[in-house]
């Protein structure tokens, strides 16, 4: 998740002088920012400081990330021709700084925590590419999907090919796990997920079958089609707070791992209330091997770094005292 972003004072200080995308393109600075949550909060893994939009730039898309708004695309995708104009990603040539930052971060972390690489999933990327900006109703995306299936499928195919190569390049550069972020896929009905999205996310996981690293499949609002997400692939499934994590795990099957599922808003409650929410998550998974304690989605901007550090300590102590760590 966006764990360094927005709330760590040390990060905010760096952000005063550098834009998000500028940090991503400066491997030294990027490695430093990536390591901050491990140094300051004591979390058990680092996630590469990058953005899901970064490889799209490498595919020829002109974009910016606006503070408090999110990604903005200069010329959104509207036609088959604009899909054809998208270049296929060649990670080493198009985003060399991501791969260099991975190598530097691995050195900087020096085995203290594993490093997670990631990409956006085809649906979530296409939602920005077609809408041109964050959306609530996904009207343009669905309209293109229903009215111009040929354009839709061509776009999804191009994105799944490029993201497969991007994730493989990150694995080759040394990440210890990869995460596919399908943050907005929960706006779809189960049938639409199956028809328009599943084959493409599935293709990415298939392409990475031989990769010797765990593959995390992230989504929110997906409790209506968890079984389909499982069919699409992944070794670890991310669960948000809208469904109890034990119910989600039962449906997914105990042969996969789960991560989640604290509501990020719990971080804004009194610490004792926050701890009771965290204890509820831990109580539901009952120490079963294969649970990664996490939030259900990204950190909210008003979250206090001290509160996050307390939560990390609480989860460590709770799991240690039951012999789970
Ligand atoms: O250290 C970290 O926080 C990890 C780096 C990271 C960023 N983006 C940097 C960033 C990660 C893992 C992402 C993933 C990402 N980006 C996703 C998938 C995960 C999720 O949260 O659902 C998505 C959908 C995006 C697109 C995006 N970029 C959004 C929605 C925003 C937030 C806009 C806002 O301010 O409300 C961004 C901006 C962004 N990317 C920030 C960070 C740290 C925000 C903070 C800042 O402006 O410094």
GROMACS .gro file of N, CA and C and ligand atoms in nm, residues 1-6 11 15 20 47-53 65-71 118 124 128 181 183-184 218 297-298, ligand 1:
model
  144
    1UNK      N    1   0.083  -0.121   0.000
    1UNK     CA    2   0.000   0.000   0.000
    1UNK      C    3   0.085   0.125   0.000
    2UNK      N    4   0.020   0.239  -0.010
    2UNK     CA    5   0.099   0.362  -0.003
    2UNK      C    6   0.138   0.386   0.142
    3UNK      N    7   0.245   0.320   0.186
    3UNK     CA    8   0.276   0.324   0.329
    3UNK      C    9   0.366   0.440   0.369
    4UNK      N   10   0.456   0.483   0.281
    4UNK     CA   11   0.541   0.596   0.317
    4UNK      C   12   0.465   0.725   0.294
    5UNK      N   13   0.381   0.720   0.194
    5UNK     CA   14   0.317   0.841   0.143
    5UNK      C   15   0.231   0.911   0.244
    6UNK      N   16   0.231   1.038   0.236
    6UNK     CA   17   0.134   1.126   0.301
    6UNK      C   18   0.152   1.147   0.450
   11UNK      N   19   0.912   1.165   0.519
   11UNK     CA   20   0.871   1.162   0.377
   11UNK      C   21   0.818   1.298   0.334
   15UNK      N   22   0.918   1.536   0.026
   15UNK     CA   23   0.816   1.573  -0.073
   15UNK      C   24   0.805   1.724  -0.094
   20UNK      N   25   0.629   1.329  -0.654
   20UNK     CA   26   0.627   1.183  -0.641
   20UNK      C   27   0.706   1.117  -0.755
   47UNK      N   28   0.778  -0.172   0.061
   47UNK     CA   29   0.721  -0.174  -0.074
   47UNK      C   30   0.791  -0.067  -0.156
   48UNK      N   31   0.832  -0.102  -0.278
   48UNK     CA   32   0.905  -0.008  -0.363
   48UNK      C   33   0.831   0.124  -0.372
   49UNK      N   34   0.903   0.233  -0.357
   49UNK     CA   35   0.841   0.362  -0.379
   49UNK      C   36   0.837   0.384  -0.530
   50UNK      N   37   0.718   0.363  -0.584
   50UNK     CA   38   0.693   0.384  -0.727
   50UNK      C   39   0.546   0.421  -0.736
   51UNK      N   40   0.490   0.426  -0.852
   51UNK     CA   41   0.345   0.444  -0.863
   51UNK      C   42   0.298   0.356  -0.977
   52UNK      N   43   0.172   0.312  -0.969
   52UNK     CA   44   0.122   0.225  -1.076
   52UNK      C   45   0.126   0.294  -1.212
   53UNK      N   46   0.130   0.429  -1.213
   53UNK     CA   47   0.127   0.503  -1.339
   53UNK      C   48   0.265   0.508  -1.407
   65UNK      N   49   0.088   1.342  -1.156
   65UNK     CA   50   0.017   1.301  -1.034
   65UNK      C   51  -0.006   1.427  -0.953
   66UNK      N   52  -0.133   1.461  -0.939
   66UNK     CA   53  -0.171   1.588  -0.875
   66UNK      C   54  -0.197   1.563  -0.727
   67UNK      N   55  -0.139   1.645  -0.643
   67UNK     CA   56  -0.154   1.627  -0.499
   67UNK      C   57  -0.302   1.635  -0.457
   68UNK      N   58  -0.346   1.538  -0.378
   68UNK     CA   59  -0.484   1.537  -0.330
   68UNK      C   60  -0.586   1.496  -0.435
   69UNK      N   61  -0.542   1.474  -0.558
   69UNK     CA   62  -0.634   1.435  -0.666
   69UNK      C   63  -0.600   1.294  -0.714
   70UNK      N   64  -0.473   1.276  -0.754
   70UNK     CA   65  -0.430   1.148  -0.808
   70UNK      C   66  -0.383   1.165  -0.951
   71UNK      N   67  -0.375   1.054  -1.025
   71UNK     CA   68  -0.319   1.059  -1.160
   71UNK      C   69  -0.408   1.132  -1.260
  118UNK      N   70   0.575  -0.410  -0.748
  118UNK     CA   71   0.433  -0.412  -0.783
  118UNK      C   72   0.406  -0.352  -0.920
  124UNK      N   73  -0.742  -0.161  -1.343
  124UNK     CA   74  -0.720  -0.036  -1.268
  124UNK      C   75  -0.641   0.065  -1.353
  128UNK      N   76  -0.777   0.460  -1.531
  128UNK     CA   77  -0.714   0.593  -1.539
  128UNK      C   78  -0.694   0.634  -1.685
  181UNK      N   79  -0.189  -0.464  -0.820
  181UNK     CA   80  -0.290  -0.377  -0.758
  181UNK      C   81  -0.411  -0.358  -0.850
  183UNK      N   82  -0.699  -0.199  -0.764
  183UNK     CA   83  -0.763  -0.120  -0.658
  183UNK      C   84  -0.911  -0.091  -0.683
  184UNK      N   85  -0.949  -0.072  -0.811
  184UNK     CA   86  -1.086  -0.024  -0.838
  184UNK      C   87  -1.175  -0.129  -0.903
  218UNK      N   88  -0.414  -0.796  -0.521
  218UNK     CA   89  -0.480  -0.694  -0.439
  218UNK      C   90  -0.607  -0.643  -0.507
  297UNK      N   91  -0.676  -0.109   0.275
  297UNK     CA   92  -0.638  -0.022   0.164
  297UNK      C   93  -0.533   0.076   0.216
  298UNK      N   94  -0.499   0.179   0.136
  298UNK     CA   95  -0.387   0.266   0.172
  298UNK      C   96  -0.411   0.353   0.295
  326LIG     O1   97   0.581   0.403  -0.007
  326LIG     C1   98   0.470   0.396  -0.058
  326LIG     O2   99   0.375   0.461  -0.017
  326LIG     C2  100   0.458   0.306  -0.176
  326LIG     C3  101   0.460   0.372  -0.307
  326LIG     C4  102   0.329   0.379  -0.384
  326LIG     C5  103   0.279   0.497  -0.444
  326LIG     N1  104   0.169   0.462  -0.517
  326LIG     C6  105   0.340   0.635  -0.438
  326LIG     C7  106   0.239   0.744  -0.423
  326LIG     C8  107   0.243   0.273  -0.416
  326LIG     C9  108   0.248   0.128  -0.373
  326LIG    C10  109   0.141   0.328  -0.502
  326LIG    C11  110   0.035   0.246  -0.563
  326LIG    C12  111  -0.081   0.312  -0.625
  326LIG     N2  112  -0.088   0.436  -0.685
  326LIG    C13  113  -0.207   0.252  -0.637
  326LIG    C14  114  -0.241   0.109  -0.594
  326LIG    C15  115  -0.256   0.095  -0.446
  326LIG    C16  116  -0.376   0.165  -0.387
  326LIG     O3  117  -0.352   0.245  -0.297
  326LIG     O4  118  -0.488   0.138  -0.428
  326LIG    C17  119  -0.293   0.344  -0.700
  326LIG    C18  120  -0.440   0.323  -0.731
  326LIG    C19  121  -0.217   0.460  -0.732
  326LIG    C20  122  -0.259   0.585  -0.804
  326LIG    C21  123  -0.242   0.701  -0.712
  326LIG     N3  124  -0.123   0.771  -0.694
  326LIG    C22  125  -0.336   0.754  -0.620
  326LIG    C23  126  -0.478   0.708  -0.606
  326LIG    C24  127  -0.270   0.858  -0.548
  326LIG    C25  128  -0.325   0.938  -0.432
  326LIG    C26  129  -0.385   1.068  -0.467
  326LIG    C27  130  -0.421   1.141  -0.339
  326LIG     O5  131  -0.336   1.216  -0.290
  326LIG     O6  132  -0.532   1.119  -0.289
  326LIG    C28  133  -0.140   0.865  -0.596
  326LIG    C29  134  -0.035   0.957  -0.546
  326LIG    C30  135   0.073   0.888  -0.469
  326LIG     N4  136   0.149   0.786  -0.517
  326LIG    C31  137   0.112   0.917  -0.337
  326LIG    C32  138   0.219   0.828  -0.308
  326LIG    C33  139   0.301   0.820  -0.184
  326LIG    C34  140   0.045   1.024  -0.248
  326LIG    C35  141   0.128   1.110  -0.163
  326LIG    C36  142   0.203   1.223  -0.222
  326LIG     O7  143   0.147   1.303  -0.300
  326LIG     O8  144   0.320   1.235  -0.182
   0.00000   0.00000   0.00000
